[in-house]
C-alpha cells in the first residue's frame, strides 16, 4: 500500500507527543518503534545506536525478539545495518537475505522477514545510528517511504544528541557522539590549550523539528531561498567583484545550487513529511554532507564547504543568526575552517585557549597573530569542524600539531602533566632571560621580538629581548574602528617607544593589502592580492596615507632614533622614492620648529627576489636590511604562503633558499650594512641554527621563541657548524637533505631544539 502524504506528517505529530511524555528513555524508544512500524505498515522497526567502539547496538525493536535488545550488535561495515552506517546511505531491498552483506543474527528471529529498508540516523553529517523497517513480503519500499523514514530518523538523532539515550548504555563503551577523536595537523603556534569548543561559524541548532502547518513552512522556505538568491545576485553584480576571479567562481557555484530545483525539491519534500523549514534544510544538508564526507574526490570534498556555507546562509535567513550573544566560555577553543587576521582579533584573547583550523599555514597572518598573542594553534586539521559539537571539551597541542576532541581522562591527565612540564621549561627560559645571547664560540647575537599590538609589548620585557626588530604597524590599524589620525597614530607609536625603553624599535610602514584588509578602507578586489597592490606600492601611490604615518612616527620618535623600513620593496627606485618622502617630512617638521628624531635610519625588507639582483645598489642606498623570509620564500618558490596544500611541500631549509640567504648575509657584511631576519623562520630553533650557520647574527621573532632560540644558540659552536654546513652549499655538490643534516648535527652536538 502506498502511504498517503498525511502518513509521515501524522507520524511526526504522534512522535512529538511521545517526545513530550514524561517517560524514561527506553520506554520512549520502545513507543517510537511501535509508532513507526504501525505508520509504515511494517512488521518490524528497530533502532541501532552507534557506540564509541564502532559497534552498532540494538536499542529498541518492534517485531524482532525483544530479548535481543542491548544484546545484538554489529560492527560498522558488518551486515546490512553496518553497511548503512559505513556508507551513510539508505538501503532498500525486496529480499534482504539475498544481499551479500546480510549477516544472520539468530537471536533476533529476523529470518522470516524479506523486505528491508534501513536509513542512517544522521546529525550534521555524522552517523549516530541506523533505523530499520522490515516486512515479510518481498517488496520494494516507495521513495516516499524512504524519505519518510529518513525524516523520522532525524527525531531519533535529536534524542541521541540531547543525551537522553546515554542513560540506556550498558556499562562499557559510550555512544559514538561522545567518542574521543584525535586528529593530526600542522603545529602553527606552540603551546597547549585545554578548553571547550566554540565554532567560529556557529551551526544553527534546530530545536523545532516538527511543524503543523505545511503551507506556512513551505512559505518560510521559499521566501528564505528567494532572499538568499537575491543576496547572491547582488553580491555578484557589485562592482568590486564583477570581474572574474576565485571569489566570483565560488559565488557562481552558490547561485547554481541555490537555483537548483532538485535541492529545493528535496527540502520541500521534507517539509511535506512534517518537518519545519529549518529542520528540512538541516535534513537535506546532513544527507549531502554524509555522502560528500565519504567521497574520496578532493574536488567534491571542497565543494562541501561551499554547500555548507550556502545551507548556513539559508538557515540564518529562516531562523536568524545563531547565538553570538550566548556566553562565550572563559576557556574557548575556536574551531574554524579558516580565519583572517582581523576576524581573529575580534575575539577576546583573554578567553581564547586555542585555535583549530581546517586550513591555515605557518606564515598566514592569522597564524602570526596567534603566535604573537601566545595562543596555541593547530592547522590543516581535515574534518575538524564536522566532528565537533559546540562546548565539547578539546585539547589543542600546538607543539605536536595534534587535537583531541572529547579526550579520555587519561589523555587529559597526560596533558595536564605536559602543561606542568612546559611551565618548568618556561621557567628555565625565564632564567635565561638575563643571560647573554652569545654562542659557545663567543659570537654575540641580537635577538629581538616581532610585535604589532600594544598587548605584545610587555612580552619584550619578559622575554629579555634586545628590542623590537619588526613592528608591524598595520596590526594597530586592523584593530582600530576607523583610520587612526595622525595624533592617534603618534600616541600609539609613543606607547611603543615607552614600552621599549632604551631598546631599539624598528617600525615597518603599513603593509596592508594581501590578506590584511582594513575594514574601514575599501579594498579593491584583486585576483592575486599577495602580488597585488599592497605594502609600499600602495604607500607610494597613495602618498597621503604614508605621509601621515611617517609624520606620526617622526613626532613620536622626537629626541630618539627612528628606525623605519618599507615592506615589499622590489627595486631601488621604490626605496629612493620612499626616502624622498621621509626627507620631505623631516624638512617640513624642521621648518615648523618641531623637534625631530636624533637620527633617522631607513631600511628595506628584503622580500621580493628581484631585489637580490640589485643587492649592491640597494645596500648602497639603505641604512639596514631586514629579510622578510615569509614573503621572500613564497615568491622564490612561487608558492602561496597561505595555501594549505603547499604548506608541507616546500621547505625553507632547502638548498636554493639557504643559498639565497647566504648571498644576502655575505653581501651585507661586505657592504657593512646591518642585516636581520624577521620572518617566522628566525623563531624556529632548527631554522635559527641554520641562519646562524650562514652568518646571521641578528634575528627577530615571536616573543615565545626568544627562550628556545637563545638556549639553542648558547650551546652552539657556530664556527664548527659553518665548517660542516658551508661546503654543502657549494655549487655542484649533492648536499643531501639539509633539514635532516641540520637535525642530526644538533642531535650529535647536544644542542636543544
Ligand atoms: C615576512 O614576509 O617575512 C614578514 C616578516 O612580513 P609579514 O609576515 O608581515 O608579511
Ligand atoms: Mg612580508
XYZ file of C-alpha atoms and ligand atoms in Angstrom:
764
model
C 0.000 0.000 0.000
C 1.338 3.368 -0.958
C 1.431 5.610 2.143
C -0.650 8.766 1.882
C 1.140 12.083 2.187
C -0.528 12.672 5.518
C 1.144 9.472 6.774
C 4.538 10.845 7.677
C 3.044 14.061 8.979
C 0.721 12.175 11.230
C 3.625 10.062 12.393
C 5.716 13.098 13.217
C 2.851 14.581 15.169
C 2.485 11.403 17.180
C 6.244 11.284 17.693
C 6.185 14.783 19.055
C 3.590 13.712 21.612
C 5.742 10.777 22.622
C 8.776 13.030 22.903
C 6.886 15.236 25.328
C 5.654 12.417 27.560
C 7.286 12.176 30.992
C 8.597 8.646 30.498
C 12.076 7.192 30.602
C 14.261 6.947 27.540
C 13.835 3.208 26.954
C 10.079 3.464 27.169
C 10.148 6.371 24.774
C 12.282 4.498 22.243
C 10.013 1.449 22.578
C 6.978 3.578 21.854
C 8.701 5.239 18.910
C 9.446 1.942 17.147
C 5.875 0.788 17.635
C 4.580 4.022 16.164
C 6.884 3.890 13.167
C 6.070 0.247 12.431
C 2.345 0.927 12.593
C 2.545 4.028 10.473
C 4.648 2.407 7.780
C 2.677 -0.820 7.874
C 5.854 -2.685 8.653
C 6.114 -5.747 10.823
C 9.467 -4.717 12.199
C 11.011 -1.439 13.253
C 14.394 -1.363 15.002
C 16.807 1.291 16.211
C 20.545 0.626 16.303
C 22.764 3.160 18.052
C 26.438 3.568 17.169
C 28.765 3.152 20.133
C 32.167 4.741 20.570
C 33.838 1.395 19.840
C 32.378 1.320 16.349
C 29.668 -1.180 17.205
C 26.003 -0.720 16.385
C 23.875 -1.938 19.271
C 20.189 -2.772 19.009
C 18.483 -0.292 21.344
C 14.824 -0.927 20.602
C 12.682 -3.100 18.370
C 9.136 -3.801 17.447
C 8.790 -7.141 15.729
C 12.175 -8.729 16.384
C 12.836 -10.755 19.501
C 12.852 -8.234 22.360
C 15.448 -10.223 24.272
C 17.904 -9.220 21.576
C 17.703 -5.535 22.662
C 21.097 -4.427 24.036
C 22.384 -7.909 23.117
C 22.582 -7.872 19.351
C 25.325 -5.815 17.862
C 27.102 -5.381 14.539
C 30.349 -3.693 13.729
C 30.451 -0.811 11.257
C 30.550 -2.424 7.838
C 29.117 -5.713 9.153
C 25.764 -6.858 7.841
C 23.211 -4.580 6.233
C 22.955 -2.331 9.261
C 26.739 -1.961 9.409
C 26.837 -1.199 5.702
C 24.280 1.587 6.028
C 26.310 3.142 8.840
C 29.568 2.809 6.915
C 28.214 4.381 3.756
C 25.721 6.713 5.406
C 23.065 5.919 2.868
C 19.737 4.184 2.734
C 19.376 0.573 1.678
C 16.081 -0.572 0.169
C 15.891 -4.336 -0.549
C 12.961 -6.576 -1.522
C 14.846 -9.598 -0.272
C 17.429 -8.775 2.345
C 18.736 -12.282 2.754
C 19.926 -12.374 -0.818
C 22.169 -9.396 -0.267
C 25.832 -10.418 0.013
C 26.307 -8.285 3.117
C 23.406 -9.884 5.017
C 24.601 -11.184 8.396
C 22.309 -13.598 10.173
C 21.798 -12.956 13.873
C 19.816 -15.931 15.188
C 18.792 -14.247 18.463
C 16.705 -11.683 16.592
C 14.452 -14.082 14.739
C 14.605 -11.937 11.628
C 14.919 -14.822 9.166
C 11.222 -14.674 8.342
C 11.414 -11.117 7.024
C 12.326 -10.348 3.449
C 11.796 -6.708 2.600
C 14.237 -4.398 4.327
C 14.579 -0.616 4.451
C 17.296 0.958 6.546
C 18.410 4.593 6.808
C 21.287 6.201 8.676
C 20.480 8.334 11.703
C 22.436 11.478 10.853
C 23.320 14.682 12.577
C 25.476 17.295 10.826
C 26.650 14.560 8.513
C 27.772 12.241 11.306
C 26.210 8.826 11.562
C 24.786 8.204 15.026
C 22.902 5.002 14.300
C 20.605 3.158 11.917
C 16.821 2.927 11.721
C 15.316 -0.125 10.029
C 11.868 -1.345 8.999
C 11.203 -4.864 7.687
C 8.320 -6.771 6.120
C 7.637 -10.425 5.482
C 6.515 -9.750 1.938
C 9.012 -9.324 -0.879
C 8.548 -5.683 -1.712
C 10.444 -2.540 -2.565
C 9.667 0.496 -0.474
C 8.475 3.597 -2.303
C 10.692 6.666 -2.493
C 8.171 8.484 -0.298
C 8.579 5.814 2.345
C 12.367 6.074 2.238
C 12.053 9.819 2.594
C 9.599 9.473 5.470
C 11.870 7.093 7.335
C 14.803 9.470 6.889
C 12.747 12.306 8.270
C 11.761 10.196 11.242
C 15.400 9.307 11.815
C 16.054 12.988 12.494
C 13.854 12.854 15.559
C 15.890 9.971 16.898
C 19.104 11.837 16.053
C 17.903 14.671 18.235
C 17.122 12.275 21.049
C 20.650 10.868 20.845
C 22.286 14.277 20.579
C 20.292 15.584 23.523
C 21.989 12.946 25.638
C 18.779 11.172 26.549
C 19.837 7.809 25.228
C 23.154 7.767 27.025
C 21.423 6.697 30.214
C 20.497 3.430 28.496
C 24.047 2.487 27.592
C 25.209 -0.586 29.443
C 28.450 -0.417 31.352
C 31.179 -0.154 28.786
C 31.546 1.818 25.604
C 29.849 5.179 25.421
C 27.891 6.421 22.422
C 29.730 7.396 19.277
C 28.605 11.001 19.550
C 30.815 11.332 22.604
C 33.624 9.306 21.099
C 37.043 10.797 21.673
C 38.570 11.779 18.358
C 42.203 12.525 17.770
C 43.220 14.410 14.646
C 46.634 15.413 13.425
C 47.523 18.643 11.705
C 50.322 21.149 11.466
C 51.688 22.813 14.596
C 51.247 26.510 13.834
C 51.520 28.225 17.182
C 53.117 26.445 20.070
C 51.639 25.734 23.464
C 48.943 23.542 24.925
C 45.359 24.716 25.222
C 42.623 22.941 27.161
C 39.101 24.238 26.846
C 35.698 23.985 25.205
C 34.775 24.214 21.551
C 33.350 27.357 20.034
C 32.512 27.220 16.345
C 33.686 30.322 14.520
C 30.760 29.838 12.142
C 28.187 28.578 14.593
C 25.820 25.981 13.294
C 22.186 26.804 13.636
C 20.854 24.263 16.094
C 17.405 23.229 15.043
C 15.248 22.926 18.109
C 11.902 22.953 16.424
C 11.725 19.896 14.223
C 8.093 19.144 13.699
C 5.619 21.514 12.083
C 1.836 21.682 11.995
C 1.253 23.861 9.011
C 2.905 22.619 5.841
C 1.966 25.604 3.720
C 3.379 28.002 6.237
C 6.678 26.109 6.323
C 6.842 25.928 2.540
C 6.308 29.669 2.503
C 9.127 30.210 5.001
C 11.489 28.092 2.941
C 10.505 29.741 -0.281
C 10.979 33.272 0.927
C 14.321 32.388 2.539
C 15.504 30.806 -0.702
C 14.417 33.875 -2.592
C 16.322 36.150 -0.223
C 19.468 34.058 -0.495
C 19.258 34.064 -4.280
C 18.735 37.789 -4.285
C 21.626 38.500 -1.980
C 23.900 36.287 -4.068
C 22.765 38.124 -7.175
C 23.517 41.419 -5.536
C 26.924 40.265 -4.416
C 27.691 39.133 -7.943
C 26.724 42.406 -9.511
C 28.632 44.545 -7.048
C 31.247 46.432 -8.899
C 34.262 45.203 -6.998
C 33.688 41.568 -7.835
C 32.114 41.965 -11.194
C 35.121 40.518 -12.903
C 36.499 37.038 -12.887
C 38.362 35.513 -10.004
C 38.135 32.866 -7.371
C 35.581 34.784 -5.368
C 33.241 35.117 -8.258
C 33.510 31.451 -9.110
C 32.501 30.496 -5.597
C 29.515 32.804 -5.780
C 28.531 31.389 -9.126
C 28.664 27.900 -7.694
C 26.467 29.020 -4.789
C 23.986 30.562 -7.111
C 23.867 27.446 -9.204
C 22.994 25.330 -6.193
C 20.588 27.927 -4.853
C 18.718 27.833 -8.131
C 18.817 24.079 -8.384
C 15.272 22.775 -8.311
C 16.493 19.400 -7.088
C 17.900 20.930 -3.948
C 14.761 22.932 -3.254
C 12.556 19.966 -4.042
C 14.285 17.751 -1.518
C 13.699 20.329 1.173
C 10.088 20.800 0.174
C 9.603 17.066 0.342
C 10.971 17.026 3.877
C 8.542 19.777 4.831
C 5.632 17.860 3.315
C 6.671 14.989 5.519
C 6.105 17.199 8.534
C 9.381 18.996 9.230
C 9.794 22.688 9.859
C 11.601 24.668 7.177
C 14.803 24.805 9.240
C 14.682 21.079 10.005
C 14.215 20.413 6.298
C 17.348 22.386 5.438
C 19.258 20.519 8.119
C 17.919 17.190 6.968
C 18.928 17.668 3.335
C 22.279 19.161 4.226
C 23.057 16.386 6.686
C 22.391 13.868 3.976
C 24.574 15.679 1.457
C 27.368 16.113 3.984
C 27.366 12.462 4.896
C 27.710 11.474 1.285
C 30.337 14.058 0.463
C 32.390 13.357 3.577
C 32.756 9.823 2.362
C 33.744 10.913 -1.081
C 37.376 10.460 -1.989
C 37.188 13.070 -4.709
C 39.009 16.131 -3.338
C 37.060 18.447 -5.614
C 33.762 17.185 -4.229
C 35.023 17.473 -0.669
C 35.989 21.076 -1.310
C 32.544 21.810 -2.642
C 31.151 20.502 0.633
C 32.352 23.679 2.316
C 30.514 25.746 -0.245
C 27.348 23.776 0.227
C 27.659 24.089 3.985
C 28.057 27.831 3.662
C 25.014 28.004 1.490
C 22.899 25.871 3.820
C 24.034 28.063 6.713
C 23.021 31.185 4.877
C 19.639 29.701 4.213
C 19.253 28.592 7.794
C 20.133 32.046 9.041
C 17.516 33.515 6.745
C 14.938 31.197 8.265
C 15.756 31.401 11.976
C 18.048 34.417 12.266
C 21.681 34.490 13.322
C 22.688 31.833 15.791
C 23.743 32.869 19.284
C 26.533 35.438 19.208
C 25.100 36.752 22.410
C 25.405 33.354 24.049
C 28.007 33.263 26.778
C 31.463 32.855 25.335
C 33.321 30.424 27.596
C 36.371 31.517 29.544
C 38.349 28.694 28.005
C 37.311 28.843 24.378
C 38.914 26.686 21.724
C 37.992 28.248 18.437
C 37.233 25.837 15.617
C 37.073 27.140 12.072
C 37.675 26.220 8.518
C 39.875 29.258 8.093
C 40.129 32.693 9.542
C 41.519 36.071 8.574
C 43.710 38.093 10.911
C 41.019 40.695 11.594
C 38.455 38.044 12.483
C 40.843 36.548 14.991
C 41.480 39.910 16.547
C 37.736 40.314 17.079
C 37.762 37.690 19.810
C 38.552 38.392 23.427
C 42.053 36.989 23.644
C 41.873 36.547 27.404
C 39.319 33.825 26.837
C 40.949 32.086 23.911
C 42.832 28.967 24.900
C 43.453 27.567 21.453
C 42.578 27.599 17.778
C 41.956 24.722 15.391
C 41.734 25.360 11.648
C 40.939 23.014 8.806
C 43.201 25.175 6.675
C 45.889 27.631 7.740
C 49.633 27.675 7.221
C 52.697 28.691 9.231
C 53.097 32.100 7.648
C 49.437 33.077 7.356
C 48.727 36.308 9.126
C 46.138 34.743 11.427
C 48.894 32.339 12.461
C 51.326 35.168 13.039
C 48.767 36.877 15.238
C 48.018 33.701 17.189
C 51.723 33.355 17.794
C 52.051 36.983 18.811
C 49.224 36.523 21.279
C 50.681 33.249 22.531
C 47.588 31.233 21.605
C 48.276 27.593 20.691
C 47.096 26.819 17.187
C 46.922 23.717 15.028
C 46.062 23.997 11.346
C 45.389 21.682 8.423
C 43.158 19.530 10.579
C 40.910 17.947 7.983
C 37.339 17.453 9.152
C 37.740 19.374 12.424
C 34.526 21.333 12.022
C 32.454 18.235 11.284
C 33.481 16.132 14.252
C 32.943 18.723 16.929
C 29.860 19.958 18.705
C 29.683 23.311 20.410
C 31.014 23.092 24.009
C 32.799 19.762 23.502
C 35.986 19.521 25.540
C 39.026 19.964 23.295
C 42.793 19.863 23.777
C 44.967 21.722 21.286
C 48.567 20.618 21.203
C 50.354 23.368 19.312
C 53.716 21.670 19.895
C 52.933 18.335 18.300
C 50.234 19.557 15.917
C 47.524 17.369 17.429
C 43.951 17.974 18.512
C 41.924 15.836 20.887
C 38.183 16.212 20.789
C 36.305 14.893 23.820
C 39.535 13.430 25.232
C 39.536 10.497 27.594
C 40.508 11.090 31.196
C 43.977 9.570 30.714
C 44.706 11.917 27.818
C 43.611 14.867 29.891
C 45.854 13.753 32.709
C 48.786 13.333 30.342
C 48.235 16.824 29.024
C 47.923 18.332 32.472
C 51.377 16.818 33.076
C 52.619 18.233 29.783
C 51.382 21.662 30.769
C 53.315 21.380 34.032
C 56.399 20.296 32.114
C 56.081 23.257 29.793
C 55.749 25.573 32.752
C 59.024 24.173 34.103
C 60.700 24.678 30.760
C 59.336 28.203 30.543
C 60.827 28.809 33.968
C 64.183 27.640 32.588
C 63.841 30.060 29.703
C 62.979 32.802 32.138
C 66.200 32.077 33.959
C 67.965 32.594 30.644
C 66.254 35.943 30.338
C 69.242 37.932 31.515
C 71.895 35.574 30.199
C 73.746 36.978 27.199
C 72.745 35.735 23.775
C 76.233 34.548 22.999
C 77.140 31.362 21.203
C 79.583 28.832 22.653
C 82.318 30.233 20.492
C 81.672 33.759 21.676
C 79.625 35.289 18.881
C 77.299 37.937 20.210
C 73.793 37.778 18.845
C 70.972 40.280 18.853
C 67.644 38.578 19.479
C 64.672 40.858 19.106
C 60.913 40.385 19.037
C 58.306 40.884 16.364
C 55.316 42.862 17.596
C 52.344 44.697 16.222
C 49.855 45.242 19.008
C 50.137 47.101 22.263
C 49.415 43.861 24.115
C 52.601 42.393 22.656
C 54.790 44.964 24.303
C 55.137 43.505 27.802
C 56.409 40.274 26.222
C 59.543 42.025 25.065
C 60.474 42.806 28.664
C 59.503 39.327 29.892
C 61.493 37.509 27.247
C 64.622 39.602 27.740
C 64.701 40.609 24.072
C 67.125 43.242 22.865
C 64.413 45.306 21.230
C 61.683 45.162 18.614
C 63.111 44.012 15.308
C 59.818 44.273 13.434
C 56.832 46.311 14.484
C 54.028 45.538 12.053
C 52.157 48.839 12.200
C 49.215 47.591 10.159
C 48.059 45.492 13.105
C 47.285 48.636 15.071
C 45.258 49.741 12.090
C 43.479 46.415 11.881
C 42.148 46.594 15.431
C 41.083 50.234 15.084
C 37.497 51.019 14.113
C 38.444 53.782 11.748
C 41.606 55.020 10.148
C 43.755 56.382 13.009
C 44.503 60.082 12.519
C 47.950 61.499 12.819
C 47.619 62.361 16.524
C 46.193 58.938 17.365
C 48.965 57.230 15.475
C 51.558 59.344 17.186
C 50.145 58.354 20.573
C 50.260 54.649 19.637
C 53.862 54.837 18.436
C 54.854 56.777 21.525
C 53.483 53.974 23.681
C 55.588 51.520 21.746
C 58.672 53.591 22.472
C 57.736 53.866 26.119
C 57.442 50.119 26.438
C 60.765 49.632 24.665
C 62.599 51.996 26.999
C 66.085 52.450 25.635
C 65.920 49.376 23.425
C 65.686 49.969 19.690
C 62.425 49.640 17.775
C 62.241 49.037 14.041
C 58.911 50.135 12.655
C 57.648 48.883 9.360
C 55.431 51.168 7.342
C 51.894 49.974 6.642
C 51.769 46.611 4.945
C 48.121 46.397 4.004
C 46.741 44.513 1.087
C 47.011 40.769 0.588
C 45.173 39.080 3.439
C 45.479 42.168 5.624
C 42.445 44.284 4.988
C 41.272 47.259 6.951
C 37.532 47.009 7.495
C 37.027 50.752 7.064
C 39.141 51.118 3.936
C 37.566 50.000 0.729
C 39.716 47.276 -0.687
C 39.992 46.524 -4.335
C 39.229 43.018 -5.392
C 42.309 41.517 -6.961
C 42.823 38.127 -8.464
C 46.153 37.800 -6.802
C 46.271 40.106 -3.802
C 49.583 38.815 -2.381
C 51.224 40.032 -5.572
C 48.900 42.937 -5.959
C 48.516 46.498 -4.872
C 49.897 46.222 -1.383
C 52.552 47.465 1.025
C 54.970 50.060 -0.410
C 53.182 50.008 -3.763
C 50.016 51.291 -2.151
C 52.098 53.606 0.043
C 53.733 55.306 -2.918
C 50.547 55.503 -4.975
C 48.586 56.933 -2.074
C 51.297 59.097 -0.529
C 48.766 60.773 1.768
C 48.467 57.631 3.880
C 52.208 57.026 4.027
C 52.993 60.678 4.692
C 50.659 60.783 7.688
C 52.229 57.658 9.079
C 55.748 58.992 8.591
C 54.765 62.289 10.215
C 53.288 60.496 13.224
C 56.410 58.354 13.553
C 58.718 61.368 13.333
C 56.728 63.121 16.053
C 56.691 60.072 18.289
C 60.434 59.496 17.848
C 61.359 63.069 18.757
C 64.581 63.037 20.717
C 65.475 59.421 19.888
C 66.332 57.346 16.872
C 63.650 56.466 14.351
C 64.223 53.213 12.534
C 61.760 52.661 9.720
C 61.647 50.054 6.990
C 59.460 49.592 3.956
C 57.766 46.335 3.054
C 57.780 44.553 -0.288
C 60.279 46.826 -1.965
C 61.123 45.406 -5.374
C 63.555 47.964 -6.764
C 65.971 50.643 -5.656
C 63.762 53.346 -7.121
C 60.912 52.428 -4.811
C 63.185 52.843 -1.850
C 64.569 56.164 -3.044
C 61.022 57.438 -3.569
C 60.140 56.423 -0.022
C 63.285 58.060 1.327
C 62.436 61.273 -0.537
C 59.026 61.291 1.110
C 60.571 60.899 4.563
C 63.170 63.596 3.905
C 60.454 65.971 2.801
C 58.528 65.344 6.005
C 61.628 65.975 8.094
C 62.200 69.286 6.333
C 58.567 70.154 6.912
C 58.858 69.456 10.641
C 62.038 71.467 10.959
C 60.536 74.367 9.092
C 57.682 74.453 11.560
C 60.002 74.275 14.520
C 59.086 70.750 15.651
C 61.514 68.553 17.457
C 62.831 65.802 15.172
C 64.366 62.416 15.938
C 68.015 62.151 16.953
C 68.658 60.189 13.861
C 66.600 58.510 11.163
C 67.644 55.121 9.838
C 65.755 53.813 6.836
C 65.792 50.261 5.612
C 64.091 47.815 3.305
C 62.528 44.491 3.875
C 64.068 42.007 1.534
C 61.032 40.037 0.457
C 60.932 40.268 -3.332
C 63.514 38.166 -5.203
C 64.187 40.927 -7.761
C 65.992 42.854 -5.050
C 68.568 40.074 -4.835
C 69.682 41.130 -8.287
C 70.040 44.747 -7.249
C 71.626 43.928 -3.974
C 74.758 46.016 -4.344
C 72.782 49.079 -5.310
C 70.163 48.714 -2.616
C 72.835 48.146 0.021
C 74.457 51.384 -1.036
C 71.158 53.195 -0.539
C 69.857 51.855 2.780
C 70.917 52.023 6.413
C 69.839 48.460 7.157
C 68.124 45.425 5.678
C 65.629 43.006 7.147
C 64.918 39.714 5.450
C 61.182 39.030 5.374
C 61.601 35.341 4.868
C 57.869 34.633 4.781
C 57.329 36.624 1.641
C 60.781 36.039 0.182
C 60.192 32.298 0.401
C 56.708 32.417 -1.098
C 57.917 34.483 -4.025
C 61.070 32.473 -4.586
C 59.184 29.208 -4.654
C 56.118 30.708 -6.316
C 54.182 29.055 -3.507
C 51.390 30.947 -1.755
C 52.307 31.158 1.926
C 48.680 30.681 2.919
C 47.937 27.677 0.747
C 47.340 24.608 2.852
C 48.032 22.208 0.035
C 51.503 23.601 -0.465
C 52.412 24.035 3.171
C 54.256 20.762 3.509
C 55.743 20.668 0.090
C 58.312 23.435 0.223
C 60.979 23.582 2.870
C 62.762 26.847 3.690
C 65.736 24.693 4.647
C 66.199 23.768 1.013
C 69.484 24.385 -0.727
C 68.198 27.088 -3.062
C 66.731 29.163 -0.279
C 69.713 28.711 2.010
C 71.996 29.832 -0.802
C 69.897 32.946 -1.360
C 70.019 33.715 2.362
C 73.767 33.206 2.366
C 74.285 35.594 -0.522
C 72.325 38.244 1.306
C 74.287 37.980 4.536
C 77.636 37.833 2.708
C 76.862 40.910 0.625
C 75.575 42.812 3.645
C 78.752 42.013 5.522
C 80.866 43.160 2.638
C 78.881 46.398 2.375
C 78.864 46.871 6.180
C 75.091 47.039 6.212
C 73.394 45.516 9.273
C 71.012 42.703 8.395
C 68.262 40.997 10.403
C 65.960 38.094 9.612
C 62.442 38.834 10.822
C 60.277 36.175 9.137
C 58.839 33.258 11.087
C 61.936 31.278 10.202
C 64.033 33.126 12.757
C 61.883 31.900 15.637
C 62.214 28.176 14.994
C 65.302 26.798 16.724
C 66.445 24.489 13.913
C 65.933 27.160 11.265
C 67.578 29.742 13.506
C 70.535 27.375 13.844
C 70.831 27.321 10.061
C 70.678 31.131 9.932
C 73.471 31.423 12.485
C 75.458 28.939 10.450
C 75.006 31.117 7.363
C 76.379 34.081 9.264
C 73.343 35.978 10.536
C 73.731 37.479 13.988
C 70.503 39.440 14.319
C 67.172 37.675 14.451
C 63.697 38.954 15.213
C 60.970 36.539 16.225
C 57.786 35.998 18.233
C 58.450 36.626 21.948
C 57.856 32.999 22.952
C 60.677 31.930 20.643
C 63.378 34.005 22.330
C 63.956 31.474 25.131
C 64.223 28.376 22.917
C 66.383 30.148 20.320
C 68.671 31.552 22.991
C 69.010 28.127 24.620
C 69.914 26.667 21.222
C 72.390 29.423 20.415
C 74.210 29.240 23.763
C 75.116 25.636 23.154
C 76.082 26.117 19.514
C 79.622 26.491 18.262
C 78.935 28.487 15.099
C 82.467 28.097 13.732
C 82.217 24.324 13.824
C 78.773 24.331 12.280
C 79.939 26.570 9.456
C 82.791 24.227 8.681
C 80.255 21.464 8.064
C 77.427 23.499 6.588
C 79.056 25.829 4.086
C 80.819 23.226 1.925
C 77.437 21.562 1.427
C 76.069 24.731 -0.102
C 78.852 24.998 -2.650
C 77.505 24.671 -6.177
C 77.892 21.392 -7.997
C 77.827 19.245 -4.899
C 74.978 16.953 -3.894
C 74.135 18.331 -0.485
C 71.555 15.778 0.646
C 68.524 16.798 2.672
C 69.530 19.893 4.613
C 66.847 19.533 7.281
C 67.983 16.010 8.037
C 71.597 17.104 8.097
C 70.939 20.040 10.447
C 68.745 17.983 12.810
C 71.404 15.303 13.019
C 74.033 17.960 13.652
C 72.012 19.390 16.545
C 71.460 15.923 17.910
C 75.112 14.932 17.738
C 76.197 18.112 19.479
C 73.547 18.087 22.226
C 72.007 21.296 21.021
C 68.496 21.714 22.456
C 65.866 22.434 19.807
C 57.789 38.429 6.034
O 57.236 38.478 4.941
O 58.654 37.573 6.319
C 57.452 39.384 7.094
C 58.113 39.432 8.223
O 56.371 40.188 6.861
P 54.875 39.674 7.007
O 54.909 38.305 7.588
O 54.165 40.644 7.883
O 54.397 39.702 5.605
Mg 56.140 40.257 4.416
